CSV table of C-alpha atoms in Angstrom, one decimal:
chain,number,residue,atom,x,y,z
S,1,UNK,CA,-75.2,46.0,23.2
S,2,UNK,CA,-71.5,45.8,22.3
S,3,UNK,CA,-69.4,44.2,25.4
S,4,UNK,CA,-66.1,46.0,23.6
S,5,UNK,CA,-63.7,47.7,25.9
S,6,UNK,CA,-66.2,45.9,28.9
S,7,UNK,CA,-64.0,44.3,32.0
S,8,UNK,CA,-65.0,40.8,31.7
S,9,UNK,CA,-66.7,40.4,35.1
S,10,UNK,CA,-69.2,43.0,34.0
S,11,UNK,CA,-69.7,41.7,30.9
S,12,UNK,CA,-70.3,38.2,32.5
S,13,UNK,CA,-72.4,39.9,34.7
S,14,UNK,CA,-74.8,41.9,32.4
S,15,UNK,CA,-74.9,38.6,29.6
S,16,UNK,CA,-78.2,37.4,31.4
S,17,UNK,CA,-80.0,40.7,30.9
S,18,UNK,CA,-78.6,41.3,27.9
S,19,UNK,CA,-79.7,37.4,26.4
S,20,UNK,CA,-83.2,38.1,28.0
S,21,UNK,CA,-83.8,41.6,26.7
S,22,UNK,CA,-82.4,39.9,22.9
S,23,UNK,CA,-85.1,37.4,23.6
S,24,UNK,CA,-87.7,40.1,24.0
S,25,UNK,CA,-86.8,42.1,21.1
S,26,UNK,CA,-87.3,39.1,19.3
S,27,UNK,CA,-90.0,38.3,19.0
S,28,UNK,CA,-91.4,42.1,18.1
S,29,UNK,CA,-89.0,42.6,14.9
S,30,UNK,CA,-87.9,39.9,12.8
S,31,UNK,CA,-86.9,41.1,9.2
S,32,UNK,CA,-85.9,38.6,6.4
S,33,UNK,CA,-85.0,39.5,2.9
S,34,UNK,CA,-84.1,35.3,2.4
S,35,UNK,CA,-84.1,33.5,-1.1
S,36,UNK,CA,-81.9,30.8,-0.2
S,37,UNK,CA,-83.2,27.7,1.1
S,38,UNK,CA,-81.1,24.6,2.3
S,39,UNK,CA,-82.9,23.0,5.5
S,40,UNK,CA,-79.5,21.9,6.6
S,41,UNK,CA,-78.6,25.0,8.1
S,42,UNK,CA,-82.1,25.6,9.7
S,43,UNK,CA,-82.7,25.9,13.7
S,44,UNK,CA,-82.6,22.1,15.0
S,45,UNK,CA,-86.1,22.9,16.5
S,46,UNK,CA,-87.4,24.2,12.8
S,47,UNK,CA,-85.4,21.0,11.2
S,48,UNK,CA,-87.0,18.2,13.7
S,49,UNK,CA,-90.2,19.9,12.7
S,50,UNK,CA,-89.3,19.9,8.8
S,51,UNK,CA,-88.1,16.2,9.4
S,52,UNK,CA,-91.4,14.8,10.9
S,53,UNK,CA,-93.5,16.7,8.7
S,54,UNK,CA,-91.8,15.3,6.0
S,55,UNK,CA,-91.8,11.6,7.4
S,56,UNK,CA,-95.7,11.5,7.6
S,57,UNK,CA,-96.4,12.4,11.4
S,58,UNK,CA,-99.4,14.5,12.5
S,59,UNK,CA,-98.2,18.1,13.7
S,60,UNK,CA,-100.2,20.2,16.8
S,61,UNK,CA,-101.3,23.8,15.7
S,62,UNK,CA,-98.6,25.0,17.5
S,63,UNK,CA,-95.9,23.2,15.4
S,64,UNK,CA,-97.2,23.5,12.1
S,65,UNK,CA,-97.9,27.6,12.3
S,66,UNK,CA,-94.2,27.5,13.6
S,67,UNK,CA,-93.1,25.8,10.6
S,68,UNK,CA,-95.1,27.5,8.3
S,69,UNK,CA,-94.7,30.6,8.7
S,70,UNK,CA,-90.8,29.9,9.4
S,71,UNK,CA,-91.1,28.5,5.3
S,72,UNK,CA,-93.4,31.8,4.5
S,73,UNK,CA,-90.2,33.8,6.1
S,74,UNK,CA,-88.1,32.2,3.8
S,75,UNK,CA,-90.3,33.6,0.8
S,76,UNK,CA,-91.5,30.2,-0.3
S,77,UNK,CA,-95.2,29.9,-1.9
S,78,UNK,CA,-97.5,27.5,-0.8
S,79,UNK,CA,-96.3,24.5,-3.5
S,80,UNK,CA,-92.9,25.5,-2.1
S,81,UNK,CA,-93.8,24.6,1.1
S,82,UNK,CA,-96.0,21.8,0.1
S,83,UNK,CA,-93.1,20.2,-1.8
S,84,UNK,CA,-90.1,20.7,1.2
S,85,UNK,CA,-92.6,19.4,3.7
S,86,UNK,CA,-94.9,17.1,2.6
S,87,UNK,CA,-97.8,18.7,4.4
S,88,UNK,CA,-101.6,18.6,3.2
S,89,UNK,CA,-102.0,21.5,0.3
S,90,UNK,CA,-105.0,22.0,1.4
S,91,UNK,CA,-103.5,22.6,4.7
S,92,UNK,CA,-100.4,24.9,3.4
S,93,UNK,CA,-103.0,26.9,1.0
S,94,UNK,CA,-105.5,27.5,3.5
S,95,UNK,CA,-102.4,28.7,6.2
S,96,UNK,CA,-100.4,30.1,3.5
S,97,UNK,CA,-103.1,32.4,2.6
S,98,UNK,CA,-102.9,34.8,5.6
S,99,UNK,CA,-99.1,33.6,6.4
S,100,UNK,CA,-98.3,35.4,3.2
S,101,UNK,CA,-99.5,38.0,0.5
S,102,UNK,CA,-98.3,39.3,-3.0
S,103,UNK,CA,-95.7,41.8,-0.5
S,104,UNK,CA,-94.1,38.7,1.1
S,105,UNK,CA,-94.6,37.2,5.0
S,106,UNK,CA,-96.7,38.8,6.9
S,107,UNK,CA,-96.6,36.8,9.7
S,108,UNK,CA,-93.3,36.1,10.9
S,109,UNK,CA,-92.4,32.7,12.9
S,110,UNK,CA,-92.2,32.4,16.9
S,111,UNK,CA,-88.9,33.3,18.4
S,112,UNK,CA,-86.8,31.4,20.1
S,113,UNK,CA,-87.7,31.6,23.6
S,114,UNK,CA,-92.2,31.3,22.1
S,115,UNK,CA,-91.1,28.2,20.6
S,116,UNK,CA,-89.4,27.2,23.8
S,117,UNK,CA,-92.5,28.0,25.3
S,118,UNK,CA,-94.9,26.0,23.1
S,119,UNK,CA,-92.6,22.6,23.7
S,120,UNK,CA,-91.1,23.0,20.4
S,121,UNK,CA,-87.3,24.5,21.3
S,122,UNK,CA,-85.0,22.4,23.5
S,123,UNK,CA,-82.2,25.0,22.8
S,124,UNK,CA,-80.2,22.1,21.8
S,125,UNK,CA,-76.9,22.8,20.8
S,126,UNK,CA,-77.5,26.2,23.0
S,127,UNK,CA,-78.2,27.2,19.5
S,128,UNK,CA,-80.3,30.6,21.2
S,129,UNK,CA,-76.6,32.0,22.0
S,130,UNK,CA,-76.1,32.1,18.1
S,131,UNK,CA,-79.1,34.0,17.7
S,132,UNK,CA,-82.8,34.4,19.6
S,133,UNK,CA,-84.7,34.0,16.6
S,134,UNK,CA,-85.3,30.8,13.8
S,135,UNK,CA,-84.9,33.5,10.5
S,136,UNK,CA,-81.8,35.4,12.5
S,137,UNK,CA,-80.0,31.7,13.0
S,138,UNK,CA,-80.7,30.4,9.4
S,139,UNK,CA,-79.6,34.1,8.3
S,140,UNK,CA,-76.3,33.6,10.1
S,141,UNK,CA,-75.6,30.2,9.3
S,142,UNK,CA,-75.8,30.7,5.6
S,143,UNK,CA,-73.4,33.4,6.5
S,144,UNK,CA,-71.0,31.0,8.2
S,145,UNK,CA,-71.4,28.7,5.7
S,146,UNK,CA,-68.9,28.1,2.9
S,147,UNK,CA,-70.9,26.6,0.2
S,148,UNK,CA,-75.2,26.6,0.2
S,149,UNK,CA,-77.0,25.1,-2.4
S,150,UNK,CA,-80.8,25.7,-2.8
S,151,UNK,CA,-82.8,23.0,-1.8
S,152,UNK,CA,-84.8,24.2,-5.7
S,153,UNK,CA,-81.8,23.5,-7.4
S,154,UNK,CA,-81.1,19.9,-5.9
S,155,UNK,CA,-83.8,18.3,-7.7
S,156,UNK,CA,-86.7,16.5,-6.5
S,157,UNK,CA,-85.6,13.5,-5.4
S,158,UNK,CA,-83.6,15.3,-2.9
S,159,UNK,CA,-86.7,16.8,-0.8
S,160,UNK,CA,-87.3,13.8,1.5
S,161,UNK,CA,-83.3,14.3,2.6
S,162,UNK,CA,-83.6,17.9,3.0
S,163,UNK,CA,-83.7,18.6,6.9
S,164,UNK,CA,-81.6,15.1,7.2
């Protein structure tokens, strides 16, 4: 809801509505057509997650689906994912195969305000004011972002630095 040619008391007025109905939304439609990944431009919440998986700590159900199916939203297959995060294959193959088909995510990752929920979103940053949901942030941040390099194209030795 555009807040052009709004007074700015009304507009100050309505923003907590308006942030709560975005938060709604969000997590009923989320749409990504993504094929660049660089983890530095990530949600923090998806980042920390990215950043312990990748340093060896154990995951709850909760974070690992939210990771998971954040990476299946970014198109990556399961070796992909396996690669960038350092999780179990077994794990990522077994998740990956109802996370994702031949048509792409099917399942796409908690928003926001979910993950803020489960323990896993601190809004740090007040990073939700950007955007409600993990794929809408990343999508605006390589947006904003003057130069993105593929996390694929860095090589490997790169992938333990990633969500650094």
């Amino acid at each position: 809801m555009p807040f052009e040619g709004v007074g700015d008391e009304l507009a100050d007025e309505l923003e907590a509505e308006i942030t709560d109905l975005r938060d709604l939304l969000a997590d009923r439609s989320v749409t990504a057509d993504l094929d660049v990944v660089a983890p530095e431009h990530f949600p923090p919440c998806i980042a920390k997650l990215l950043g312990r998986a990748q340093g060896g700590d154990e995951l709850g159900h909760h974070e690992r689906f939210s990771l998971l199916s954040f990476l299946a939203g970014l198109n990556l297959d399961a070796e992909e994912a396996v690669a960038l995060s350092g999780l179990d294959p077994d794990l990522v193959a077994e998740r990956f195969a109802y996370l994702r088909d031949d048509s792409g995510a099917q399942y796409p990752p908690p928003s926001c305000r979910t993950l803020g929920e489960y323990g896993i979103c601190e809004n740090e940053d007040n990073h939700r004011s950007v955007a409600p949901h993990p794929l809408e942030y990343y999508s605006r941040q390589l947006r904003d972002a003057d130069e993105v390099v593929d996390w694929r194209e860095r090589g490997e030795s790169d992938a333990g630095d990633a969500a650094a």
